Every structure is written in structure tokens, then in C-alpha cells.
Short mmCIF file of C-alpha atoms and ligand atoms in Angstrom, two decimals:
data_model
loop_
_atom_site.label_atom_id
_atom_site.label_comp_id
_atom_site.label_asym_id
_atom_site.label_seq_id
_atom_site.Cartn_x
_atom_site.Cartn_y
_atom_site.Cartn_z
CA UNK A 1 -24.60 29.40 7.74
CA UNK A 2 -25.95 25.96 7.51
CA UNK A 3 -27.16 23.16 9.87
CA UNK A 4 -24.89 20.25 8.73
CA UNK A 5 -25.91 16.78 9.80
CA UNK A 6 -22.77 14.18 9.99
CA UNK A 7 -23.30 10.76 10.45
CA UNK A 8 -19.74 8.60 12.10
CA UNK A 9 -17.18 9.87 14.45
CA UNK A 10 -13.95 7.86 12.85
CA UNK A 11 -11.31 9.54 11.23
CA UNK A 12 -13.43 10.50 8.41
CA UNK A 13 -16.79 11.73 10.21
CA UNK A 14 -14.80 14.32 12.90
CA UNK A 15 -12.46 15.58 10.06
CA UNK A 16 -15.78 16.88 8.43
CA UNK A 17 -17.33 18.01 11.60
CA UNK A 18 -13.46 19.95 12.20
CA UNK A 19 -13.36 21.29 8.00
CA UNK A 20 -17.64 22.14 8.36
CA UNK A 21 -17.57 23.96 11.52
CA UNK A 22 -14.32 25.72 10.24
CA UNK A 23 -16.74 27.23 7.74
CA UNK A 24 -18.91 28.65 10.50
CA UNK A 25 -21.75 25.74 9.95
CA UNK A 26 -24.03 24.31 12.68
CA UNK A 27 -22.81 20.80 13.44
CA UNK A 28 -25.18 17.79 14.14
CA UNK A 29 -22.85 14.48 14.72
CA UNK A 30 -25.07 11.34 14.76
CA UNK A 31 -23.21 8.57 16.37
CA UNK A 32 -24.17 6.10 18.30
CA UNK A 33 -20.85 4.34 19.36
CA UNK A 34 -18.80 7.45 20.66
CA UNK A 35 -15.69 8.69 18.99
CA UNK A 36 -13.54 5.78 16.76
CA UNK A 37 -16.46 3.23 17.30
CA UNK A 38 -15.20 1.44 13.72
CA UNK A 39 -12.40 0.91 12.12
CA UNK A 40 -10.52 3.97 13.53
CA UNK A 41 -10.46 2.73 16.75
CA UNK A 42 -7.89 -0.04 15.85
CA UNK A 43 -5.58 0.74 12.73
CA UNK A 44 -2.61 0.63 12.63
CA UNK A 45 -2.48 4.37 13.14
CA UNK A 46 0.15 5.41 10.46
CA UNK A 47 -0.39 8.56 8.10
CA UNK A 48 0.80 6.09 5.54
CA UNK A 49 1.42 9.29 2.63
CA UNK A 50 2.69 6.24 0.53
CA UNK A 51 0.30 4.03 0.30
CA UNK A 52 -1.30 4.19 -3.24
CA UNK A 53 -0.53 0.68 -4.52
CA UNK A 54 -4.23 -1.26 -4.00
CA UNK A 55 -4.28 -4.77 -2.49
CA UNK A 56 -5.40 -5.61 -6.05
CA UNK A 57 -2.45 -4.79 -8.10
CA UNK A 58 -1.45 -7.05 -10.64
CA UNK A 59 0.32 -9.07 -8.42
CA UNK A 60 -2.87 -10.42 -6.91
CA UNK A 61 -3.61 -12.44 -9.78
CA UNK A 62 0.47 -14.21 -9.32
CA UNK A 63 -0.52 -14.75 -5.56
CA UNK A 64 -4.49 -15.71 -5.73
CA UNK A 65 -3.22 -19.48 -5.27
CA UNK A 66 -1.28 -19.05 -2.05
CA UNK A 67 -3.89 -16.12 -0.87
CA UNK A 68 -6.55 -18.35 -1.24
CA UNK A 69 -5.08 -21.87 0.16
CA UNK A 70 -2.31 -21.21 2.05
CA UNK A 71 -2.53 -21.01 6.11
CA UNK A 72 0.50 -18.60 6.34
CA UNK A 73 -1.73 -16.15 3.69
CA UNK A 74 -2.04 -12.64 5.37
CA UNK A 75 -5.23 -12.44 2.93
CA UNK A 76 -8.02 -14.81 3.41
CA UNK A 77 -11.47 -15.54 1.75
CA UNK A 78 -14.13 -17.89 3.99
CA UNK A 79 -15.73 -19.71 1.52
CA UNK A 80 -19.15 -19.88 2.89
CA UNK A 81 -19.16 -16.02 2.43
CA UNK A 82 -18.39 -16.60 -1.25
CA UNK A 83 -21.98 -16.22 -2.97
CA UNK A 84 -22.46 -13.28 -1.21
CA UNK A 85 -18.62 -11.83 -1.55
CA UNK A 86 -18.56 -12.86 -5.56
CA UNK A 87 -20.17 -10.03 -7.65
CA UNK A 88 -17.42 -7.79 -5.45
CA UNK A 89 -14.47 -9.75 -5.73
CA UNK A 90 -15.14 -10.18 -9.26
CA UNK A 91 -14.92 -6.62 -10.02
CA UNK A 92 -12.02 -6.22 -7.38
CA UNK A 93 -9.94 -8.72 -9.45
CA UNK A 94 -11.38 -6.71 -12.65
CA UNK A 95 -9.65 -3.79 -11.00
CA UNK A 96 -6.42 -5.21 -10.70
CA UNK A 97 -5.46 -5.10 -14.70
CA UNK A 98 -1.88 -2.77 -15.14
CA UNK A 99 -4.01 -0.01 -16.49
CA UNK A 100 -6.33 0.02 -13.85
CA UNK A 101 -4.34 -0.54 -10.68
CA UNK A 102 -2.28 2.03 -12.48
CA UNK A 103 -5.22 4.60 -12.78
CA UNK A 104 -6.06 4.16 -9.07
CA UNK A 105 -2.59 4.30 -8.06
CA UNK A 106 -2.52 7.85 -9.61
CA UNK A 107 -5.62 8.79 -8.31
CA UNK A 108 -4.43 7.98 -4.76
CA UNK A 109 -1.19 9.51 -5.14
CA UNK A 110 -3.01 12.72 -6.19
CA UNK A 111 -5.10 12.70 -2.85
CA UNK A 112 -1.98 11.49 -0.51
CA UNK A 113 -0.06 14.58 -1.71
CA UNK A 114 -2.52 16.59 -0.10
CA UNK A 115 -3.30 14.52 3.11
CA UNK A 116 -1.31 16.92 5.05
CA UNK A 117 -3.07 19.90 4.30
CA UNK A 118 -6.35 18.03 5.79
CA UNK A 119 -4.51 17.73 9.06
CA UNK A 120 -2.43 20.99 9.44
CA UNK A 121 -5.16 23.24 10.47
CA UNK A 122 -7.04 21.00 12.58
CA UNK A 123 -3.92 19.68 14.54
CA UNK A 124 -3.17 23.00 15.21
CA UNK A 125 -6.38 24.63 16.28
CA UNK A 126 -7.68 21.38 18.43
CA UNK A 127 -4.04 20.87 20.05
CA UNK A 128 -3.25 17.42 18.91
CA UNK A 129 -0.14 18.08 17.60
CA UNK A 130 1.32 15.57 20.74
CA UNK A 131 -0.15 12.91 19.41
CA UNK A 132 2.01 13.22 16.36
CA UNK A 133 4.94 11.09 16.39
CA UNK A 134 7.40 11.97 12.97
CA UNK A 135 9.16 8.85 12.63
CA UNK A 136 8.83 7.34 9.43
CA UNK A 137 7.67 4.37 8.12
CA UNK A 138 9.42 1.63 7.33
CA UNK A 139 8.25 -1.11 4.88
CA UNK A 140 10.08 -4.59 5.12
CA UNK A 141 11.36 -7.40 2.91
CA UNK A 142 12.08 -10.50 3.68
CA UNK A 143 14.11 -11.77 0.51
CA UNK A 144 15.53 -10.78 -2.43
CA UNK A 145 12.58 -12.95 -4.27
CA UNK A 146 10.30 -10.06 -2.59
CA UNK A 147 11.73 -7.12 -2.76
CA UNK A 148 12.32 -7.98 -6.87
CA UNK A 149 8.64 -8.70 -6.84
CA UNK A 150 7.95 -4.97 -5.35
CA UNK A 151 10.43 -3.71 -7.40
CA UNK A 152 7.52 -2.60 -10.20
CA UNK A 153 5.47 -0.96 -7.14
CA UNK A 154 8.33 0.55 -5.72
CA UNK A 155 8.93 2.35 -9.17
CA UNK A 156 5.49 3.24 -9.85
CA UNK A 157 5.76 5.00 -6.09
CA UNK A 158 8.94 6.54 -7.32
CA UNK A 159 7.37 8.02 -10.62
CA UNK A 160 4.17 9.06 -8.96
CA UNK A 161 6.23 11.36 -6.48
CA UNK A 162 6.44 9.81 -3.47
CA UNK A 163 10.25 9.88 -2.16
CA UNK A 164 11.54 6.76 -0.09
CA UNK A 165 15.10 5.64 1.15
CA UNK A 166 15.96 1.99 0.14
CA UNK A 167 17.38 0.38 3.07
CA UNK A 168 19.82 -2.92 2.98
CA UNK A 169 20.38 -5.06 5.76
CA UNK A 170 23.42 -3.23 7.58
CA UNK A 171 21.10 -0.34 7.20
CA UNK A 172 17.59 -1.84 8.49
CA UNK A 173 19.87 -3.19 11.72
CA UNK A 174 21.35 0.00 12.56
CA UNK A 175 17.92 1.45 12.28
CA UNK A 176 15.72 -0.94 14.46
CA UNK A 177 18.28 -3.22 15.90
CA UNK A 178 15.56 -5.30 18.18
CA UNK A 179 14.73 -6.75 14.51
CA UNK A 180 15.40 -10.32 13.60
CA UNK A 181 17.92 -10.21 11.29
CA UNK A 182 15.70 -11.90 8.27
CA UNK A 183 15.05 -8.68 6.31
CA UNK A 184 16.87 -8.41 3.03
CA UNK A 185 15.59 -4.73 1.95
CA UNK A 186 13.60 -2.00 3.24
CA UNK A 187 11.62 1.20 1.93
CA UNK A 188 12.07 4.26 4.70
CA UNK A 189 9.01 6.57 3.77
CA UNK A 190 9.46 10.59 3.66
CA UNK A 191 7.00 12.75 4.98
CA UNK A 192 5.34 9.82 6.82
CA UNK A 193 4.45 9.60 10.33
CA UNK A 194 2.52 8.15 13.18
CA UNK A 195 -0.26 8.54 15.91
CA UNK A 196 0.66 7.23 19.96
CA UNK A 197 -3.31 6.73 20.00
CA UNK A 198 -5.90 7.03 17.13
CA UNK A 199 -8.85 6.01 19.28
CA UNK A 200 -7.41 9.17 21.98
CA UNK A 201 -6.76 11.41 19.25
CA UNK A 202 -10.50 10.85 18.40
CA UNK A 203 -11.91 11.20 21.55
CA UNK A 204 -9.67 14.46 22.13
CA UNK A 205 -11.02 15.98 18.64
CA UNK A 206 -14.18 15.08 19.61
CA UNK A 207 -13.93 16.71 23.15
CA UNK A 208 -12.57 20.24 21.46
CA UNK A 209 -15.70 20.12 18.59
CA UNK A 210 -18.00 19.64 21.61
CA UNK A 211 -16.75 22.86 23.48
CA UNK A 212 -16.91 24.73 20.02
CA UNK A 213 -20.69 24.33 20.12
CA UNK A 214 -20.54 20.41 18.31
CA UNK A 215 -23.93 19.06 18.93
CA UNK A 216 -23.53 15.39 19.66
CA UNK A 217 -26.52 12.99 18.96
CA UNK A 218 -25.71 9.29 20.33
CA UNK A 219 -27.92 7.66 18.19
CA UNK A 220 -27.91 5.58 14.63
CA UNK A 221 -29.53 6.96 11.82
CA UNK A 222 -31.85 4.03 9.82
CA UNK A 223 -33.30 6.38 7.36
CA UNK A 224 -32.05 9.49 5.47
CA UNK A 225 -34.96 11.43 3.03
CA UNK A 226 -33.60 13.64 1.10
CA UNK A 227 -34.13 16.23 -1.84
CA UNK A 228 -33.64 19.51 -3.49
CA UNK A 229 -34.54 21.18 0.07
CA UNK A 230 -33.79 19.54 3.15
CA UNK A 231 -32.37 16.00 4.53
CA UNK A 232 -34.22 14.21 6.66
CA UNK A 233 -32.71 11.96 9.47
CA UNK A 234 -34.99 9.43 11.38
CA UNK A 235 -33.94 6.50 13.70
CA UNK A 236 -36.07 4.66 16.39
CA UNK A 237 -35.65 7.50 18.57
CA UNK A 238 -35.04 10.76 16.83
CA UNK A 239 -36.54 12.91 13.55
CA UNK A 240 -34.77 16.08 12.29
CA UNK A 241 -34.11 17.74 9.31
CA UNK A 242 -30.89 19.45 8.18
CA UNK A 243 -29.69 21.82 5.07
CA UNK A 244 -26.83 19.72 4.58
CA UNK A 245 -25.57 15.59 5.21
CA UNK A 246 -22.26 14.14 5.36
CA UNK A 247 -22.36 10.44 5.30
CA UNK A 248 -19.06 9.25 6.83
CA UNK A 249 -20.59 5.92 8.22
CA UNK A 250 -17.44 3.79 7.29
CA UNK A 251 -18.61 0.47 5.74
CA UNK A 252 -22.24 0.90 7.08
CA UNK A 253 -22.44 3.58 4.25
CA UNK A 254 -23.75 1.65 1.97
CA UNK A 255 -27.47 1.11 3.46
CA UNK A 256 -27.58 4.65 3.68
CA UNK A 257 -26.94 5.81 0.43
CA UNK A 258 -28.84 3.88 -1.24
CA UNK A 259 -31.67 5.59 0.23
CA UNK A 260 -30.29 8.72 -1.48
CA UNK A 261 -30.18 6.48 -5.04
CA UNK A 262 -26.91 4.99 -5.27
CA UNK A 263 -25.65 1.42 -4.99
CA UNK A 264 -22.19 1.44 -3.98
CA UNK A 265 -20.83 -1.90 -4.15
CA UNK A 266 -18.95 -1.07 -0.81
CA UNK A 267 -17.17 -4.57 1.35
CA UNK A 268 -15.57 -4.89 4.46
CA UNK A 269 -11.93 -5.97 4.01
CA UNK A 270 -11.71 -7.07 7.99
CA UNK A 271 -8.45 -6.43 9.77
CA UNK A 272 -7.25 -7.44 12.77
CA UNK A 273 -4.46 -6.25 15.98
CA UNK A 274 -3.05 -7.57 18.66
CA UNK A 275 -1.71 -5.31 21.61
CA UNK A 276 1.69 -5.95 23.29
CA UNK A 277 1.71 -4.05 26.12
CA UNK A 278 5.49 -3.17 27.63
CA UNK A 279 6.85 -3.67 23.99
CA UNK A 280 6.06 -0.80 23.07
CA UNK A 281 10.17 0.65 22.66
CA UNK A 282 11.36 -2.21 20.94
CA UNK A 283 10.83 -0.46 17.76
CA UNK A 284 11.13 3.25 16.97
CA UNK A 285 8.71 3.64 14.44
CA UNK A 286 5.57 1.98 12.90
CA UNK A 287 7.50 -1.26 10.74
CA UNK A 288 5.37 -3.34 8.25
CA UNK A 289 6.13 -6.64 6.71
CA UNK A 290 5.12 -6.57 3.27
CA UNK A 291 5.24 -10.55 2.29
CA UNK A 292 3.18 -10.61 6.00
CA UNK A 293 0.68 -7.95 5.66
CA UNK A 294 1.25 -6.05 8.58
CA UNK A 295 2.40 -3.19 11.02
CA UNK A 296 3.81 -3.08 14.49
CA UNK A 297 3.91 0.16 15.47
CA UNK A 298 4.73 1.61 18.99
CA UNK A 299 1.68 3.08 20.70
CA UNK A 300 1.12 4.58 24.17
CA UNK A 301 -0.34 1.44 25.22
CA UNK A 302 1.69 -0.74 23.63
CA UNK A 303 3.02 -2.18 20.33
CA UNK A 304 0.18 -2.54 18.27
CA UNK A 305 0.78 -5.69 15.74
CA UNK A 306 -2.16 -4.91 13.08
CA UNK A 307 -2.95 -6.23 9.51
CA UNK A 308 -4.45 -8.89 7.23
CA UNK A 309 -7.38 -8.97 5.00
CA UNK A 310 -10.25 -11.17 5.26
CA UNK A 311 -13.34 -11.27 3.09
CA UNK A 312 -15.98 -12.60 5.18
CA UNK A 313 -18.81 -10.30 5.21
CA UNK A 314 -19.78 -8.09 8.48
CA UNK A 315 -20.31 -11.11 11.37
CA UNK A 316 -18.38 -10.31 14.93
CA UNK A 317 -16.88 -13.67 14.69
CA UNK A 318 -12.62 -13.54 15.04
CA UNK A 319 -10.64 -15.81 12.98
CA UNK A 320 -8.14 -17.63 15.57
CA UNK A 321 -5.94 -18.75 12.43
CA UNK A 322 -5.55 -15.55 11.14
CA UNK A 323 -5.09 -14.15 14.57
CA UNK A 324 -2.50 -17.11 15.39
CA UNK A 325 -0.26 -15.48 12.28
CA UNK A 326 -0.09 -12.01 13.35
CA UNK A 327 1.49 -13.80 16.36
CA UNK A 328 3.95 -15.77 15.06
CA UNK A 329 5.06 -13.63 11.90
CA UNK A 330 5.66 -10.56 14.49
CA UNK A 331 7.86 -12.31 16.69
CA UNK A 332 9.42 -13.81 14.35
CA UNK A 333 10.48 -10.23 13.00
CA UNK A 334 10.79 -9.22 17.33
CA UNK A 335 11.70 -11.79 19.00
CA UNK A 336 11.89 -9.99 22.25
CA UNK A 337 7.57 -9.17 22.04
CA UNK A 338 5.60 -10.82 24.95
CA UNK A 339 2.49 -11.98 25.32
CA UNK A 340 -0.39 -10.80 22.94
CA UNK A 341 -3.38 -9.04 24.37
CA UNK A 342 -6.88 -7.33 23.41
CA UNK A 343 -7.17 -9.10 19.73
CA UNK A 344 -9.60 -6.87 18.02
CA UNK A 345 -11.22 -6.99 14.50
CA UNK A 346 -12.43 -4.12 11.99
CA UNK A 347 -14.11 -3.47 9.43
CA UNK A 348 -12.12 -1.33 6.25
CA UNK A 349 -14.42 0.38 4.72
CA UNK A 350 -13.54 -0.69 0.61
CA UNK A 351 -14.71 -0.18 -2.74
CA UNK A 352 -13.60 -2.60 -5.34
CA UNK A 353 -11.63 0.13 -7.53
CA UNK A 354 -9.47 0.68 -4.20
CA UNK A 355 -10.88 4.71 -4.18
CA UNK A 356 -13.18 6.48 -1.48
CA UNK A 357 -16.94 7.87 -2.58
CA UNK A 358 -16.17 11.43 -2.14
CA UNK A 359 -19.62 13.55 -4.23
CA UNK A 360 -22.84 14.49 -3.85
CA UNK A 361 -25.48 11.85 -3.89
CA UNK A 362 -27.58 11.12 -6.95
CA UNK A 363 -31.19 12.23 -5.58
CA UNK A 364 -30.10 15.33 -3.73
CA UNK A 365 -27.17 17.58 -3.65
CA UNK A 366 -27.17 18.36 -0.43
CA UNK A 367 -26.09 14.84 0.52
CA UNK A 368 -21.89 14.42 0.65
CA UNK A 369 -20.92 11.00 0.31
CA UNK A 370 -17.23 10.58 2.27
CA UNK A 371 -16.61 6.80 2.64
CA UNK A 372 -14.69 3.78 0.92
CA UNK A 373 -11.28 5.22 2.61
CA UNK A 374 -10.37 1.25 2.62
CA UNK A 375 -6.78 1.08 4.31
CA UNK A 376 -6.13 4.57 4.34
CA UNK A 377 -8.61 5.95 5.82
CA UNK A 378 -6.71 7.53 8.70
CA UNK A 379 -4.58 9.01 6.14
CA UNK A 380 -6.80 10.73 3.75
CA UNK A 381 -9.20 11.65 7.22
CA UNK A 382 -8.40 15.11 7.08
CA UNK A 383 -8.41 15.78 3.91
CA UNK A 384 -11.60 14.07 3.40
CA UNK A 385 -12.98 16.57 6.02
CA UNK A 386 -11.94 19.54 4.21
CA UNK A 387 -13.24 18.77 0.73
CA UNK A 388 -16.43 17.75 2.38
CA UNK A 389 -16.84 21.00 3.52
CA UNK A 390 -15.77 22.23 0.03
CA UNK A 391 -19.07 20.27 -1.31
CA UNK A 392 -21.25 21.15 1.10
CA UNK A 393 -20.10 25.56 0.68
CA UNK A 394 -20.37 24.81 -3.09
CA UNK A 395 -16.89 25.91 -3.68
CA UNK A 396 -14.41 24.42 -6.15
CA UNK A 397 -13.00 21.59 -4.78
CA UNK A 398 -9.59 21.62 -3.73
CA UNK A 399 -9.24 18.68 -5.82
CA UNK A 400 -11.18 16.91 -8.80
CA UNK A 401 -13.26 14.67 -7.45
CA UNK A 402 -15.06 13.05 -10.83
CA UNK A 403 -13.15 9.71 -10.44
CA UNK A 404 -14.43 9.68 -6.87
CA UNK A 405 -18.37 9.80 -7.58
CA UNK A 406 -20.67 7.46 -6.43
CA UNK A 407 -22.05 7.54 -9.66
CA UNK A 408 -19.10 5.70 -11.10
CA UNK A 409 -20.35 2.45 -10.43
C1 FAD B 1 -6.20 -3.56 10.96
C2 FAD B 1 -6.33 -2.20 10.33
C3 FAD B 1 -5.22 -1.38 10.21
C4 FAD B 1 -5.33 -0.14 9.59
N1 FAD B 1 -4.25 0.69 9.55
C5 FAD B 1 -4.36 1.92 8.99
C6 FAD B 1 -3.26 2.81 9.00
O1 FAD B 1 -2.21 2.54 9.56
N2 FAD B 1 -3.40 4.01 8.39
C7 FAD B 1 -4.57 4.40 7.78
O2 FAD B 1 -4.62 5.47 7.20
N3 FAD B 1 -5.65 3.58 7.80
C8 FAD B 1 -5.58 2.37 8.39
N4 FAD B 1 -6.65 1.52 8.42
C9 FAD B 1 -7.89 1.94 7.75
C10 FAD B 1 -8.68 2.92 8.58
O3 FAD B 1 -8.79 2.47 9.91
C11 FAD B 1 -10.08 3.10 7.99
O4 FAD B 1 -9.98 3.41 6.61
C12 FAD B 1 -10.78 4.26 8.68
O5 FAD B 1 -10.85 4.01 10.06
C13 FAD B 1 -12.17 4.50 8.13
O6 FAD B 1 -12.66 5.61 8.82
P1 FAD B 1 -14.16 6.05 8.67
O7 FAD B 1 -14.34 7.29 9.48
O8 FAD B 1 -14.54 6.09 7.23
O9 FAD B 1 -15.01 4.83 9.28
P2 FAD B 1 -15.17 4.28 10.76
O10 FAD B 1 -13.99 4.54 11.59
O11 FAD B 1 -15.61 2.87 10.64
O12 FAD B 1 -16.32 5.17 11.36
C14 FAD B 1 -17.65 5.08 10.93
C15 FAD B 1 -18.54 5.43 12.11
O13 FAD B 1 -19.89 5.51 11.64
C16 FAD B 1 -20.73 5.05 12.69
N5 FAD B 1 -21.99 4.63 12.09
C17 FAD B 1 -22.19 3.59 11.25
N6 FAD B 1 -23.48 3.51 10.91
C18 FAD B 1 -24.13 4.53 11.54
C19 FAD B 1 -25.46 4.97 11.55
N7 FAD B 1 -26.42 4.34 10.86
N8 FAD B 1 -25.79 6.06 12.31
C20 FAD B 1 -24.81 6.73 13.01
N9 FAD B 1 -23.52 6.35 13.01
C21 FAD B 1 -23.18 5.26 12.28
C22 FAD B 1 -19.95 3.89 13.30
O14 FAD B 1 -20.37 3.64 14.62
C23 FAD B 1 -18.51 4.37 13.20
O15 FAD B 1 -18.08 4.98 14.41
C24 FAD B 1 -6.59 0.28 9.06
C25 FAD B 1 -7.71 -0.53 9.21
C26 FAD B 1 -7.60 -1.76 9.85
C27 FAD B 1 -8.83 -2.60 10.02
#
């Protein structure tokens, strides 16, 4: 068996260290931030089996005005950010033609049918099965004007397999009666369901790889060497070399891999939550607001209120007006929340075709690229994992995974 080097510990990195030592491989995690350091710490934890319709679907081009100028926008641009943020959003927009958004839409729908089978196993074996919570989704509109204007998504859902209960009012009341009574229509998601705690789930999955031999390395890697051979991992502190790498850095992926010859043109779509703790059984289940761009979903904490998209590069800095909106619009859909605590921000890891990097890098084939999970990353975690480990025993994938190259770009 093989020493495997991973680099992350979110959703995407542990899945691979679960699916790699499955195999009977020697495990090397590089991280120097703990378990759910990035994004995964603060989704909006749903295993969101529906979600293959990209932020740029056609419908982007109908809404750029309001996205881009108007205050109540759930998605936001800062224009300093734009020289840097254009060669991206241009191909992001290029992206959101019928056929394309169609093609990734597919593609997506192809990898959430098989999310589940990532997570099976590993719930299972590591005993995280009580962090499960089955209730499904719900996914909320306002008014007739947008639930016509999903109506084409909705379809596309419908024809690509993935079942959902359309909801009217009466029904969306007698549901989740602590809800304003503003929604016109809602979709009820099969199969979907929710986590009490990502960042805990983490940390828990992490804790059972460590006493299955797991060898954690709290440190950042800043340079990767690799060829037909060996991989090479050096930082400030550390130099080793591994048979195998799995590069599930989130958006920090980038750096790295293209020090194993490919530029990914890989963006941060930032994302925000607020926590509102002793809400947390107003609702019964994780509830979105599609017009709004978000989730609230019940946690162990708290309800977690968690959305938006903001191009704005990488910088720590928190934008007050965007954070201001995921106040108001969720208690205007509860009005019985409190008081908002703990705002955080993250960083979605996203490509601008709306699929992950999931292949072997262009120098060597012994690095696994597993990144660009952009809002789903939670979701497709697991399964992730397991065709990493697929890549790295040189087995047929599970999947195809030609659409999901690096090399694509
Ligand atoms: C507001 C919000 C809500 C969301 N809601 C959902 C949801 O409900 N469902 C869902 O499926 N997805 C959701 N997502 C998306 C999901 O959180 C991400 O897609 C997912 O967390 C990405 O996981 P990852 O493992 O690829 O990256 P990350 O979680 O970002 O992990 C990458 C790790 O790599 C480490 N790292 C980076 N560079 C280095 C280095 N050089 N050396 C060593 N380690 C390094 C980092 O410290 C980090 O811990 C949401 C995201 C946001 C922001």
C-alpha cells in the first residue's frame, strides 16, 4: 500500500483521507487550521442532492441589472475587485448560455445521484450517523412572478431525475407554521437531508481517522514537486515525499496546482451566516429562500441563516450590507428569530463552468486534483473522497470524470 499525502481537512480533504485509508493506504493529512478550517466550517450544512442548477443559469443574464445595483441583491460584485475578478466572470457569464448551464446541470445531476454512496460507508464505520438529520429541504418562493421564473429550472430538475413535492401555501403553513405567511410556492426535496453540526461532524471524522493510524501534520504546504515517481511536499517547516497527493485545499487550490502545470481559473464566491442561537426549533428543517439566496437551517447551536454570493477576491474584510440582508430577509420569512450572532464569512471554492477539478494533474499522475466543489461541496464530500481513492488505486472510476479535468480549461 501507498503513503498518500492529503492536503485540507473540509468536507472534501477527510472524505479522501476516510475513501484512501479504506483502501489500506498510509495517510499523511497536511493542515494547518484543524478540521473545517474553510468553507466547511460554516455552510449551510445541507446534503443539498438537488442542487445542479449553477448560479449562472440563463437567468443570470435577466437579473445582472438588479444583481449588480440593487442593495436588496443576495449576489454582489465590489467593483474595485473588478480588474482582477473580470477574465473569471467573463467566462462565468460565458457559462451561463442554455446549452451550457444545461451541460453542467447534467453533469452535476450525474454526480448528486451518487453523493450518497460517498457517505454510506463512512457514516457508518466512523459513527456519525447522529449527526444526520433526514428532514428534507425545502426551497421557497415568494410570488407567483418567481416561482414562474423557476419554473424552467424546476423542470430541468424534474427531467434530470431528481424527485421534489411542489408545495402551495396551505401546504408550506402546515409544514413550517413559524413561517411568515409571504411564500406563494415551495419545492420539498426527496432524498435530501441535513447535518446538526458540519464543523463537529468534521472534527469527529477527524478524531476516528486519527485513532485508525491518520497521521496529522498541522502545517501548510507552499510547494508541491512532483513527477513520474514521487511528490514532494515542502513548507517553512517540513520536507517529505509521498507515492501519492490529494489536493483538497478548497479555493487555495489553485497556487498549488499550478506547481503541478495547470492553471485553474478557480474564484472564491464568498458566503456568509449568521447564528441565532435559541431559534433553533422554529423551523423543522433546513428552508431556503430562492429570490433571497439563502438557508436557515436548525443546528445544534442554533439556526444558522447562511447564503449570498460576493465576488470580491480572498480579503478577511465582512460586508455589513450584505450581512444587514441576511438579517432582515430571514426575519422577515421568521419573524419570531432573535438577535443575530457570530457573522462569519467563507470562501466557496468555484470554477467558472460551476463543476469541481476531480483528475490527475498534468505533470504527474500521482497528483489527484479534488477541488472547485463551489456550493456543494458538503454534498458531493463523500463522494469526492471515494473517487479520489479510485484515482489514486488506478481503478476505473466509479464515474467518468473527463468533463471534470483540470485540463479542461
Ligand atoms: C455560506 C455558505 C453556505 C454553504 N452551504 C452549503 C450547503 O448547505 N451544502 C453544501 O453541500 N455546500 C455548502 N457550501 C459549500 C461548501 O461549504 C464548500 O463547497 C465546501 O466546504 C468546500 O470544501 P473543501 O473541503 O473543498 O474546502 P474547505 O472546506 O475550504 O477546506 C480546505 C482546507 O484546506 C486547507 N488548506 C488550504 N491551503 C492549504 C495549504 N497550503 N496547506 C495545507 N492546508 C491547506 C484549509 O485550511 C482548509 O481547511 C456552502 C458554502 C458557504 C460559504
Amino acid at each position: 500500500m501507498a503513503r498518500v499525502a492529503v492536503i485540507g481537512a473540509g468536507f472534501v480533504g477527510l472524505s479522501a483521507a476516510y475513501w484512501l485509508m479504506r483502501d489500506g493506504h498510509q495517510v499523511h493529512l497536511f493542515e494547518p487550521h484543524g478540521a473545517a478550517g474553510g468553507a466547511s466550517f460554516g455552510n449551510a450544512g445541507t446534503f443539498a442532492n438537488y442542487a445542479c442548477i449553477p448560479v449562472n443559469n440563463p437567468s443570470v443574464f435577466r437579473d445582472l441589472p438588479r444583481y449588480l445595483f440593487s442593495a436588496q441583491s443576495p449576489l454582489r460584485v465590489r467593483w474595485p475587485h473588478l480588474p482582477m475578478l473580470a477574465p473569471w466572470l467573463v467566462r462565468f457569464l460565458w457559462a451561463s448560455t442554455p446549452d451550457r448551464y444545461t451541460a453542467t446541470a447534467t453533469a452535476l445531476s450525474q454526480l448528486l445521484a451518487h453523493a450518497q454512496s460517498g457517505y454510506d460507508a463512512l457514516l457508518a464505520e466512523a459513527d456519525l450517523q447522529h449527526f444526520v438529520r433526514p428532514q428534507e429541504c425545502l426551497y421557497l418562493y415568494s410570488s407567483a412572478a418567481a416561482f414562474e421564473g423557476a419554473r424552467d429550472t424546476l423542470q430541468l430538475r424534474r427531467h434530470l431525475g431528481i424527485a421534489s413535492d411542489i408545495l402551495d401555501a396551505d401546504a408550506i403553513a402546515s409544514l413550517e407554521p413559524q413561517l411568515s405567511p409571504i411564500f406563494h410556492r415551495g419545492a420539498l426535496f426527496k432524498g435530501s437531508w441535513h447535518l446538526s453540526d458540519p464543523a463537529a461532524f468534521l472534527h469527529a471524522l477527524l478524531a476516528y481517522l486519527q485513532r485508525k493510524g491518520l497521521a496529522l501534520h498541522p502545517l501548510a504546504v507552499t510547494r508541491v514537486q512532483a513527477d513520474a515517481q514521487e511528490v514532494r511536499l515542502l513548507g517553512p517547516e517540513h520536507d517529505s515525499v509521498y507515492d501519492h497527493l490529494a489536493l483538497c485545499a478548497g479555493v487555495h487550490s489553485k497556487t498549488l496546482a499550478a506547481q503541478c502545470g495547470d492553471d485553474v481559473p478557480l474564484q472564491a464566491e464568498r458566503g456568509y451566516h449568521l447564528m441565532f442561537p435559541g431559534s433553533t426549533s422554529l423551523i423543522s428543517r433546513p428552508v431556503g429562500w430562492a429570490e433571497r439566496g439563502f438557508y436557515m437551517t436548525p443546528m445544534a447551536q442554533g439556526l444558522r441563516v447562511a447564503g449570498t454570493v460576493e465576488l470580491a477576491g480572498l480579503g478577511p474584510d465582512m460586508h455589513p450590507g450584505l450581512l444587514e440582508l441576511l438579517n432582515f430577509a430571514s426575519h422577515r420569512a421568521l419573524p419570531a428569530l432573535g438577535a443575530p450572532q457570530a457573522p462569519w464569512l467563507g470562501f466557496r471554492p468555484t470554477l467558472p463552468d460551476g463543476l469541481p477539478v476531480l483528475g490527475r494533474s498534468r505533470d504527474s499522475a500521482r497528483v489527484v486534483y479534488a477541488f472547485g466543489h463551489q456550493h456543494i461541496g458538503l454534498t458531493l464530500g463523500g463522494l469526492s473522497g471515494r473517487l479520489v481513492a479510485d484515482l489514486v488505486g488506478d481503478r476505473p472510476s466509479a464515474l467518468p470524470l473527463n468533463a471534470l479535468r483540470a485540463q479542461r480549461f
